[in-house]
PDB file of C-alpha atoms in Angstrom:
ATOM      1  CA  UNK A 197      43.737  26.439  71.062  1.00  0.00           C
ATOM      2  CA  UNK A 198      40.412  24.308  70.149  1.00  0.00           C
ATOM      3  CA  UNK A 199      42.714  20.988  70.184  1.00  0.00           C
ATOM      4  CA  UNK A 200      44.000  21.786  73.594  1.00  0.00           C
ATOM      5  CA  UNK A 201      40.715  22.582  75.019  1.00  0.00           C
ATOM      6  CA  UNK A 202      39.204  19.444  74.068  1.00  0.00           C
ATOM      7  CA  UNK A 203      42.225  17.227  74.825  1.00  0.00           C
ATOM      8  CA  UNK A 204      42.198  18.451  78.553  1.00  0.00           C
ATOM      9  CA  UNK A 205      38.584  17.268  78.768  1.00  0.00           C
ATOM     10  CA  UNK A 206      40.106  13.488  78.665  1.00  0.00           C
ATOM     11  CA  UNK A 207      43.849  12.920  79.049  1.00  0.00           C
ATOM     12  CA  UNK A 208      43.400   9.355  79.001  1.00  0.00           C
ATOM     13  CA  UNK A 209      40.598   8.798  76.491  1.00  0.00           C
ATOM     14  CA  UNK A 210      40.691   6.883  73.316  1.00  0.00           C
ATOM     15  CA  UNK A 211      42.644   8.874  70.660  1.00  0.00           C
ATOM     16  CA  UNK A 212      39.891   8.460  68.048  1.00  0.00           C
ATOM     17  CA  UNK A 213      37.188   9.786  70.453  1.00  0.00           C
ATOM     18  CA  UNK A 214      39.184  12.932  71.390  1.00  0.00           C
ATOM     19  CA  UNK A 215      39.877  13.509  67.506  1.00  0.00           C
ATOM     20  CA  UNK A 216      36.019  13.509  66.788  1.00  0.00           C
ATOM     21  CA  UNK A 217      35.379  15.740  69.699  1.00  0.00           C
ATOM     22  CA  UNK A 218      38.122  17.991  68.436  1.00  0.00           C
ATOM     23  CA  UNK A 219      36.398  17.979  65.093  1.00  0.00           C
ATOM     24  CA  UNK A 220      33.116  18.594  66.385  1.00  0.00           C
ATOM     25  CA  UNK A 221      34.320  21.580  68.277  1.00  0.00           C
ATOM     26  CA  UNK A 222      36.038  22.996  65.251  1.00  0.00           C
ATOM     27  CA  UNK A 223      32.932  22.754  63.250  1.00  0.00           C
ATOM     28  CA  UNK A 224      30.693  24.481  65.722  1.00  0.00           C
ATOM     29  CA  UNK A 225      33.185  27.436  66.194  1.00  0.00           C
ATOM     30  CA  UNK A 226      34.852  27.862  62.594  1.00  0.00           C
ATOM     31  CA  UNK A 227      31.972  26.738  60.553  1.00  0.00           C
ATOM     32  CA  UNK A 228      28.566  27.363  62.252  1.00  0.00           C
ATOM     33  CA  UNK A 229      26.636  26.959  59.274  1.00  0.00           C
ATOM     34  CA  UNK A 230      27.599  23.644  58.236  1.00  0.00           C
ATOM     35  CA  UNK A 231      27.533  22.812  61.716  1.00  0.00           C
ATOM     36  CA  UNK A 232      23.791  23.680  61.979  1.00  0.00           C
ATOM     37  CA  UNK A 233      23.026  21.609  59.001  1.00  0.00           C
ATOM     38  CA  UNK A 234      24.911  18.767  60.092  1.00  0.00           C
ATOM     39  CA  UNK A 235      22.819  18.769  63.328  1.00  0.00           C
ATOM     40  CA  UNK A 236      19.926  17.027  61.509  1.00  0.00           C
ATOM     41  CA  UNK A 237      21.937  14.199  60.305  1.00  0.00           C
ATOM     42  CA  UNK A 238      21.671  10.705  61.979  1.00  0.00           C
ATOM     43  CA  UNK A 239      24.341  10.558  64.763  1.00  0.00           C
ATOM     44  CA  UNK A 240      26.931   8.447  63.102  1.00  0.00           C
ATOM     45  CA  UNK A 241      26.758  10.369  59.758  1.00  0.00           C
ATOM     46  CA  UNK A 242      26.937  13.788  61.818  1.00  0.00           C
ATOM     47  CA  UNK A 243      29.934  12.793  63.670  1.00  0.00           C
ATOM     48  CA  UNK A 244      31.516  12.110  60.330  1.00  0.00           C
ATOM     49  CA  UNK A 245      30.234  15.249  58.913  1.00  0.00           C
ATOM     50  CA  UNK A 246      32.085  17.209  61.564  1.00  0.00           C
ATOM     51  CA  UNK A 247      35.214  15.662  60.529  1.00  0.00           C
ATOM     52  CA  UNK A 248      34.867  16.547  57.037  1.00  0.00           C
ATOM     53  CA  UNK A 249      33.979  20.225  58.112  1.00  0.00           C
ATOM     54  CA  UNK A 250      36.903  20.446  60.213  1.00  0.00           C
ATOM     55  CA  UNK A 251      39.087  18.822  57.467  1.00  0.00           C
ATOM     56  CA  UNK A 252      37.860  21.529  54.999  1.00  0.00           C
ATOM     57  CA  UNK A 253      38.569  24.422  57.657  1.00  0.00           C
ATOM     58  CA  UNK A 254      42.192  23.166  57.772  1.00  0.00           C
ATOM     59  CA  UNK A 255      42.366  23.306  54.107  1.00  0.00           C
ATOM     60  CA  UNK A 256      40.887  26.779  54.013  1.00  0.00           C
ATOM     61  CA  UNK A 257      43.911  27.879  56.062  1.00  0.00           C
ATOM     62  CA  UNK A 258      46.378  27.049  53.176  1.00  0.00           C
ATOM     63  CA  UNK A 259      44.471  29.530  50.976  1.00  0.00           C
ATOM     64  CA  UNK A 260      45.494  32.446  53.124  1.00  0.00           C
ATOM     65  CA  UNK A 261      48.616  33.793  52.043  1.00  0.00           C
ATOM     66  CA  UNK A 262      51.324  34.928  54.253  1.00  0.00           C
ATOM     67  CA  UNK A 263      52.982  38.392  54.549  1.00  0.00           C
ATOM     68  CA  UNK A 264      55.769  37.053  52.423  1.00  0.00           C
ATOM     69  CA  UNK A 265      53.471  36.014  49.735  1.00  0.00           C
ATOM     70  CA  UNK A 266      54.783  38.709  47.372  1.00  0.00           C
ATOM     71  CA  UNK A 267      58.131  37.012  47.577  1.00  0.00           C
ATOM     72  CA  UNK A 268      57.326  33.299  48.144  1.00  0.00           C
ATOM     73  CA  UNK A 269      53.889  33.024  46.322  1.00  0.00           C
ATOM     74  CA  UNK A 270      51.748  30.377  47.366  1.00  0.00           C
ATOM     75  CA  UNK A 271      54.618  27.876  48.416  1.00  0.00           C
ATOM     76  CA  UNK A 272      53.478  27.795  51.986  1.00  0.00           C
ATOM     77  CA  UNK A 273      49.831  26.808  51.219  1.00  0.00           C
ATOM     78  CA  UNK A 274      51.005  24.128  48.527  1.00  0.00           C
ATOM     79  CA  UNK A 275      53.305  22.541  51.210  1.00  0.00           C
ATOM     80  CA  UNK A 276      50.342  22.497  53.584  1.00  0.00           C
ATOM     81  CA  UNK A 277      47.968  20.790  50.934  1.00  0.00           C
ATOM     82  CA  UNK A 278      50.640  18.292  50.031  1.00  0.00           C
ATOM     83  CA  UNK A 279      51.067  17.367  53.697  1.00  0.00           C
ATOM     84  CA  UNK A 280      47.215  16.480  53.700  1.00  0.00           C
ATOM     85  CA  UNK A 281      47.534  14.383  50.410  1.00  0.00           C
ATOM     86  CA  UNK A 282      50.144  12.510  52.225  1.00  0.00           C
ATOM     87  CA  UNK A 283      47.628  11.909  55.015  1.00  0.00           C
ATOM     88  CA  UNK A 284      44.952  10.888  52.512  1.00  0.00           C
ATOM     89  CA  UNK A 285      47.090   8.521  50.559  1.00  0.00           C
ATOM     90  CA  UNK A 286      48.767   6.988  53.549  1.00  0.00           C
ATOM     91  CA  UNK A 287      46.251   7.286  56.598  1.00  0.00           C
ATOM     92  CA  UNK A 288      48.744   5.556  58.918  1.00  0.00           C
ATOM     93  CA  UNK A 289      50.953   8.692  58.877  1.00  0.00           C
ATOM     94  CA  UNK A 290      48.148  10.337  60.987  1.00  0.00           C
ATOM     95  CA  UNK A 291      49.500   8.680  64.144  1.00  0.00           C
ATOM     96  CA  UNK A 292      52.743   9.885  63.647  1.00  0.00           C
ATOM     97  CA  UNK A 293      51.500  13.530  62.852  1.00  0.00           C
ATOM     98  CA  UNK A 294      49.596  13.742  66.250  1.00  0.00           C
ATOM     99  CA  UNK A 295      46.937  15.803  64.571  1.00  0.00           C
ATOM    100  CA  UNK A 296      43.385  15.606  65.683  1.00  0.00           C
ATOM    101  CA  UNK A 297      41.767  16.443  62.467  1.00  0.00           C
ATOM    102  CA  UNK A 298      44.108  14.028  60.652  1.00  0.00           C
ATOM    103  CA  UNK A 299      43.528  11.305  63.066  1.00  0.00           C
ATOM    104  CA  UNK A 300      39.841  11.672  62.443  1.00  0.00           C
ATOM    105  CA  UNK A 301      40.234  11.662  58.655  1.00  0.00           C
ATOM    106  CA  UNK A 302      42.539   8.671  58.649  1.00  0.00           C
ATOM    107  CA  UNK A 303      39.666   6.794  60.705  1.00  0.00           C
ATOM    108  CA  UNK A 304      37.118   7.696  58.057  1.00  0.00           C
ATOM    109  CA  UNK A 305      39.352   6.282  55.502  1.00  0.00           C
ATOM    110  CA  UNK A 306      40.255   3.108  57.141  1.00  0.00           C
ATOM    111  CA  UNK A 307      36.652   2.464  58.093  1.00  0.00           C
ATOM    112  CA  UNK A 308      35.485   3.036  54.566  1.00  0.00           C
ATOM    113  CA  UNK A 309      33.218   5.870  55.307  1.00  0.00           C
ATOM    114  CA  UNK A 310      34.714   8.243  52.685  1.00  0.00           C
ATOM    115  CA  UNK A 311      36.807   7.618  49.563  1.00  0.00           C
ATOM    116  CA  UNK A 312      40.370   9.079  49.115  1.00  0.00           C
ATOM    117  CA  UNK A 313      39.632  10.257  45.647  1.00  0.00           C
ATOM    118  CA  UNK A 314      36.561  12.438  47.176  1.00  0.00           C
ATOM    119  CA  UNK A 315      38.971  13.960  49.959  1.00  0.00           C
ATOM    120  CA  UNK A 316      41.679  14.543  47.156  1.00  0.00           C
ATOM    121  CA  UNK A 317      39.230  16.359  45.144  1.00  0.00           C
ATOM    122  CA  UNK A 318      38.437  18.792  47.923  1.00  0.00           C
ATOM    123  CA  UNK A 319      42.511  19.189  48.375  1.00  0.00           C
ATOM    124  CA  UNK A 320      42.817  19.853  44.505  1.00  0.00           C
ATOM    125  CA  UNK A 321      39.826  22.638  44.627  1.00  0.00           C
ATOM    126  CA  UNK A 322      41.770  24.498  47.300  1.00  0.00           C
ATOM    127  CA  UNK A 323      44.861  24.288  45.452  1.00  0.00           C
ATOM    128  CA  UNK A 324      42.971  25.690  42.361  1.00  0.00           C
ATOM    129  CA  UNK A 325      41.915  28.659  44.335  1.00  0.00           C
ATOM    130  CA  UNK A 326      45.465  29.212  45.899  1.00  0.00           C
ATOM    131  CA  UNK A 327      47.006  29.273  42.462  1.00  0.00           C
ATOM    132  CA  UNK A 328      44.245  31.485  40.964  1.00  0.00           C
ATOM    133  CA  UNK A 329      41.242  30.503  38.824  1.00  0.00           C
ATOM    134  CA  UNK A 330      41.489  31.608  35.214  1.00  0.00           C
ATOM    135  CA  UNK A 331      37.816  32.031  34.399  1.00  0.00           C
ATOM    136  CA  UNK A 332      34.252  31.442  35.610  1.00  0.00           C
ATOM    137  CA  UNK A 333      33.928  28.207  34.065  1.00  0.00           C
ATOM    138  CA  UNK A 334      36.903  26.757  35.981  1.00  0.00           C
ATOM    139  CA  UNK A 335      35.504  28.401  39.194  1.00  0.00           C
ATOM    140  CA  UNK A 336      32.251  26.694  39.011  1.00  0.00           C
ATOM    141  CA  UNK A 337      33.960  23.392  38.480  1.00  0.00           C
ATOM    142  CA  UNK A 338      36.331  24.098  41.445  1.00  0.00           C
ATOM    143  CA  UNK A 339      33.308  24.937  43.539  1.00  0.00           C
ATOM    144  CA  UNK A 340      31.713  21.420  42.627  1.00  0.00           C
ATOM    145  CA  UNK A 341      35.074  19.584  43.140  1.00  0.00           C
ATOM    146  CA  UNK A 342      35.337  21.363  46.757  1.00  0.00           C
ATOM    147  CA  UNK A 343      32.378  22.407  48.748  1.00  0.00           C
ATOM    148  CA  UNK A 344      30.259  20.397  46.195  1.00  0.00           C
ATOM    149  CA  UNK A 345      32.058  17.202  46.990  1.00  0.00           C
ATOM    150  CA  UNK A 346      31.790  17.849  50.752  1.00  0.00           C
ATOM    151  CA  UNK A 347      27.970  17.520  50.522  1.00  0.00           C
ATOM    152  CA  UNK A 348      28.246  14.575  47.850  1.00  0.00           C
ATOM    153  CA  UNK A 349      30.420  12.610  50.602  1.00  0.00           C
ATOM    154  CA  UNK A 350      27.640  13.371  53.135  1.00  0.00           C
ATOM    155  CA  UNK A 351      24.862  12.133  51.022  1.00  0.00           C
ATOM    156  CA  UNK A 352      26.908   8.859  50.169  1.00  0.00           C
ATOM    157  CA  UNK A 353      27.459   8.306  53.791  1.00  0.00           C
ATOM    158  CA  UNK A 354      23.718   8.664  54.189  1.00  0.00           C
ATOM    159  CA  UNK A 355      23.379   5.787  51.417  1.00  0.00           C
ATOM    160  CA  UNK A 356      22.672   7.894  48.428  1.00  0.00           C
ATOM    161  CA  UNK A 357      23.728   6.218  45.275  1.00  0.00           C
ATOM    162  CA  UNK A 358      21.658   7.907  42.683  1.00  0.00           C
ATOM    163  CA  UNK A 359      23.814   9.781  40.265  1.00  0.00           C
ATOM    164  CA  UNK A 360      21.603  12.693  39.373  1.00  0.00           C
ATOM    165  CA  UNK A 361      20.564  13.041  43.188  1.00  0.00           C
ATOM    166  CA  UNK A 362      24.415  13.119  43.857  1.00  0.00           C
ATOM    167  CA  UNK A 363      24.800  15.989  41.284  1.00  0.00           C
ATOM    168  CA  UNK A 364      22.048  17.939  42.631  1.00  0.00           C
ATOM    169  CA  UNK A 365      23.687  17.741  46.295  1.00  0.00           C
ATOM    170  CA  UNK A 366      27.010  18.780  44.954  1.00  0.00           C
ATOM    171  CA  UNK A 367      25.359  21.743  43.349  1.00  0.00           C
ATOM    172  CA  UNK A 368      23.642  22.655  46.729  1.00  0.00           C
ATOM    173  CA  UNK A 369      27.130  22.442  48.293  1.00  0.00           C
ATOM    174  CA  UNK A 370      28.728  24.706  45.907  1.00  0.00           C
ATOM    175  CA  UNK A 371      25.922  27.078  45.860  1.00  0.00           C
ATOM    176  CA  UNK A 372      26.376  27.250  49.560  1.00  0.00           C
ATOM    177  CA  UNK A 373      30.011  28.344  49.177  1.00  0.00           C
ATOM    178  CA  UNK A 374      29.179  30.801  46.719  1.00  0.00           C
ATOM    179  CA  UNK A 375      26.446  32.377  49.003  1.00  0.00           C
ATOM    180  CA  UNK A 376      28.973  32.244  52.039  1.00  0.00           C
ATOM    181  CA  UNK A 377      31.611  33.894  49.811  1.00  0.00           C
ATOM    182  CA  UNK A 378      28.891  36.615  48.998  1.00  0.00           C
ATOM    183  CA  UNK A 379      27.981  37.122  52.483  1.00  0.00           C
ATOM    184  CA  UNK A 380      31.522  37.479  53.964  1.00  0.00           C
ATOM    185  CA  UNK A 381      33.231  39.008  50.799  1.00  0.00           C
ATOM    186  CA  UNK A 382      34.911  41.850  52.394  1.00  0.00           C
ATOM    187  CA  UNK A 383      36.464  39.940  55.135  1.00  0.00           C
ATOM    188  CA  UNK A 384      37.579  37.277  52.647  1.00  0.00           C
ATOM    189  CA  UNK A 385      39.365  39.710  50.323  1.00  0.00           C
ATOM    190  CA  UNK A 386      40.919  41.497  53.261  1.00  0.00           C
ATOM    191  CA  UNK A 387      42.299  37.948  54.502  1.00  0.00           C
ATOM    192  CA  UNK A 388      44.481  37.673  51.342  1.00  0.00           C
ATOM    193  CA  UNK A 389      42.551  35.032  49.875  1.00  0.00           C
ATOM    194  CA  UNK A 390      41.578  35.281  46.156  1.00  0.00           C
ATOM    195  CA  UNK A 391      38.548  32.990  45.564  1.00  0.00           C
ATOM    196  CA  UNK A 392      37.428  34.641  42.503  1.00  0.00           C
ATOM    197  CA  UNK A 393      38.601  33.910  38.793  1.00  0.00           C
ATOM    198  CA  UNK A 394      41.048  36.287  37.105  1.00  0.00           C
ATOM    199  CA  UNK A 395      38.274  36.990  34.589  1.00  0.00           C
ATOM    200  CA  UNK A 396      36.550  38.928  37.308  1.00  0.00           C
ATOM    201  CA  UNK A 397      39.622  41.010  38.050  1.00  0.00           C
ATOM    202  CA  UNK A 398      40.172  41.832  34.283  1.00  0.00           C
ATOM    203  CA  UNK A 399      36.189  42.736  34.070  1.00  0.00           C
ATOM    204  CA  UNK A 400      36.882  45.467  36.631  1.00  0.00           C
ATOM    205  CA  UNK A 401      39.888  46.796  35.045  1.00  0.00           C
ATOM    206  CA  UNK A 402      42.681  45.094  37.099  1.00  0.00           C
ATOM    207  CA  UNK A 403      45.444  43.097  36.086  1.00  0.00           C
ATOM    208  CA  UNK A 404      44.957  39.336  36.649  1.00  0.00           C
ATOM    209  CA  UNK A 405      47.546  38.776  39.279  1.00  0.00           C
ATOM    210  CA  UNK A 406      46.404  42.124  41.204  1.00  0.00           C
ATOM    211  CA  UNK A 407      45.883  41.822  45.113  1.00  0.00           C
ATOM    212  CA  UNK A 408      42.343  40.786  46.383  1.00  0.00           C
ATOM    213  CA  UNK A 409      42.081  43.982  48.342  1.00  0.00           C
ATOM    214  CA  UNK A 410      41.840  45.972  45.096  1.00  0.00           C
ATOM    215  CA  UNK A 411      38.470  44.447  44.528  1.00  0.00           C
ATOM    216  CA  UNK A 412      37.321  46.628  47.290  1.00  0.00           C
ATOM    217  CA  UNK A 413      37.972  49.653  45.772  1.00  0.00           C
ATOM    218  CA  UNK A 414      35.568  52.267  43.929  1.00  0.00           C
ATOM    219  CA  UNK A 415      32.666  50.475  42.381  1.00  0.00           C
ATOM    220  CA  UNK A 416      34.145  47.197  42.052  1.00  0.00           C
ATOM    221  CA  UNK A 417      32.413  45.795  45.019  1.00  0.00           C
ATOM    222  CA  UNK A 418      28.994  46.332  43.431  1.00  0.00           C
ATOM    223  CA  UNK A 419      30.145  44.690  40.189  1.00  0.00           C
ATOM    224  CA  UNK A 420      31.890  41.932  41.981  1.00  0.00           C
ATOM    225  CA  UNK A 421      28.716  41.153  44.016  1.00  0.00           C
ATOM    226  CA  UNK A 422      26.352  41.255  41.096  1.00  0.00           C
ATOM    227  CA  UNK A 423      28.476  38.717  39.179  1.00  0.00           C
ATOM    228  CA  UNK A 424      29.150  36.308  42.192  1.00  0.00           C
ATOM    229  CA  UNK A 425      25.495  36.277  42.868  1.00  0.00           C
ATOM    230  CA  UNK A 426      24.719  35.476  39.363  1.00  0.00           C
ATOM    231  CA  UNK A 427      27.199  32.587  39.315  1.00  0.00           C
ATOM    232  CA  UNK A 428      25.911  31.298  42.580  1.00  0.00           C
ATOM    233  CA  UNK A 429      22.375  31.192  41.519  1.00  0.00           C
ATOM    234  CA  UNK A 430      23.378  29.269  38.603  1.00  0.00           C
ATOM    235  CA  UNK A 431      24.509  26.524  40.597  1.00  0.00           C
ATOM    236  CA  UNK A 432      21.586  26.146  42.929  1.00  0.00           C
ATOM    237  CA  UNK A 433      19.721  22.824  41.924  1.00  0.00           C
ATOM    238  CA  UNK A 434      16.059  22.993  40.462  1.00  0.00           C
ATOM    239  CA  UNK A 435      13.711  23.278  43.629  1.00  0.00           C
ATOM    240  CA  UNK A 436      11.822  19.924  44.108  1.00  0.00           C
ATOM    241  CA  UNK A 437      13.786  18.049  41.473  1.00  0.00           C
ATOM    242  CA  UNK A 438      15.183  15.817  44.215  1.00  0.00           C
ATOM    243  CA  UNK A 439      12.694  13.447  45.957  1.00  0.00           C
ATOM    244  CA  UNK A 440      15.152  11.375  47.916  1.00  0.00           C
ATOM    245  CA  UNK A 441      15.165  12.226  51.816  1.00  0.00           C
ATOM    246  CA  UNK A 442      18.676  11.284  52.060  1.00  0.00           C
ATOM    247  CA  UNK A 443      19.806  13.631  49.336  1.00  0.00           C
ATOM    248  CA  UNK A 444      17.471  16.562  50.502  1.00  0.00           C
ATOM    249  CA  UNK A 445      19.115  16.201  54.155  1.00  0.00           C
ATOM    250  CA  UNK A 446      22.722  16.387  52.471  1.00  0.00           C
ATOM    251  CA  UNK A 447      21.414  19.352  50.606  1.00  0.00           C
ATOM    252  CA  UNK A 448      20.414  21.339  53.715  1.00  0.00           C
ATOM    253  CA  UNK A 449      23.126  24.053  53.158  1.00  0.00           C
ATOM    254  CA  UNK A 450      21.305  24.686  49.882  1.00  0.00           C
ATOM    255  CA  UNK A 451      18.461  26.179  52.020  1.00  0.00           C
ATOM    256  CA  UNK A 452      21.026  28.852  53.218  1.00  0.00           C
ATOM    257  CA  UNK A 453      22.480  29.266  49.751  1.00  0.00           C
ATOM    258  CA  UNK A 454      19.097  30.381  48.321  1.00  0.00           C
ATOM    259  CA  UNK A 455      18.770  32.880  51.012  1.00  0.00           C
ATOM    260  CA  UNK A 456      22.332  34.255  51.064  1.00  0.00           C
ATOM    261  CA  UNK A 457      22.248  34.707  47.098  1.00  0.00           C
ATOM    262  CA  UNK A 458      19.292  36.782  47.533  1.00  0.00           C
ATOM    263  CA  UNK A 459      21.238  39.325  49.676  1.00  0.00           C
ATOM    264  CA  UNK A 460      24.563  41.173  49.618  1.00  0.00           C
ATOM    265  CA  UNK A 461      27.424  41.038  51.980  1.00  0.00           C
ATOM    266  CA  UNK A 462      26.807  41.302  55.620  1.00  0.00           C
ATOM    267  CA  UNK A 463      28.480  43.373  58.142  1.00  0.00           C
ATOM    268  CA  UNK A 464      31.599  41.933  59.822  1.00  0.00           C
ATOM    269  CA  UNK A 465      30.695  40.061  63.031  1.00  0.00           C
ATOM    270  CA  UNK A 466      27.054  39.766  62.123  1.00  0.00           C
ATOM    271  CA  UNK A 467      25.474  36.489  62.983  1.00  0.00           C
ATOM    272  CA  UNK A 468      22.679  34.406  61.318  1.00  0.00           C
ATOM    273  CA  UNK A 469      19.227  35.568  61.856  1.00  0.00           C
ATOM    274  CA  UNK A 470      16.488  33.698  63.178  1.00  0.00           C
ATOM    275  CA  UNK A 471      14.904  33.336  59.834  1.00  0.00           C
ATOM    276  CA  UNK A 472      17.777  31.501  58.318  1.00  0.00           C
ATOM    277  CA  UNK A 473      17.933  29.081  61.071  1.00  0.00           C
ATOM    278  CA  UNK A 474      14.416  28.240  61.257  1.00  0.00           C
ATOM    279  CA  UNK A 475      14.202  27.601  57.426  1.00  0.00           C
ATOM    280  CA  UNK A 476      17.107  24.950  57.888  1.00  0.00           C
ATOM    281  CA  UNK A 477      15.413  23.304  60.900  1.00  0.00           C
ATOM    282  CA  UNK A 478      12.216  23.111  59.105  1.00  0.00           C
ATOM    283  CA  UNK A 479      13.852  21.507  56.035  1.00  0.00           C
ATOM    284  CA  UNK A 480      15.859  19.370  58.395  1.00  0.00           C
ATOM    285  CA  UNK A 481      13.042  18.028  60.562  1.00  0.00           C
ATOM    286  CA  UNK A 482      10.983  17.276  57.544  1.00  0.00           C
ATOM    287  CA  UNK A 483      13.613  15.302  55.527  1.00  0.00           C
ATOM    288  CA  UNK A 484      15.061  13.689  58.608  1.00  0.00           C
ATOM    289  CA  UNK A 485      11.682  11.982  59.536  1.00  0.00           C
ATOM    290  CA  UNK A 486      11.694   8.188  59.054  1.00  0.00           C
TER     291      UNK A 486
END
């Protein structure tokens, strides 16, 4: 539906421009938190960040198992992820695919804005989730390789090349995803996603291959929430450790992470409070100054 709405705006426009517009709209509607943070980036980097956000959204759809999952397992999601690997390793295929997000991702690759290895890291992280993570150590690495890599790519597009600063950016991105997971946990579990490690399942008395919805029963939500908060907070970078403005701009999702990880799951349909948005705006304006 989003693709059709944007394409209707310019039937004769340049395919790349239409693809970028589609990505911006997907980011706005499907990932408003990252979209908000991206609004404080310089225009060219902002447009590329919207492409990455839309790409990440497309990958997330692979982790929601179909009704037939008990029979087919994660095969449908693995096929979708492999399709994206094919696009990343051979960007020219995006033209034949006629997929706006794929077209925009291919353009980033051809222009040298992002590295194929970085995008493949995000795909691999989604596959790790789809096939279930064994323990918290593997979970932390998955978060750094997926959402952490998303923010690392943003920092690199801003010109950041300092290793420790990029590591801190990745930590902020991973912590943001953990905070988002905590915030939306009931909804995520109902969707059929299993973004927590099997170690968490066994810790609350479940089989490692139990259905995600089982974590919503009894006192399990409180136990899961407590451990997820602990793990998410362990990913937060040390406050004030990064001086680079470009790195701090890429770390804006970490502002939301710190706030989300102090709270619990929200009610379904709830929106960000003004305090969260102002906190991001203050950090974005301060670090976006020349």
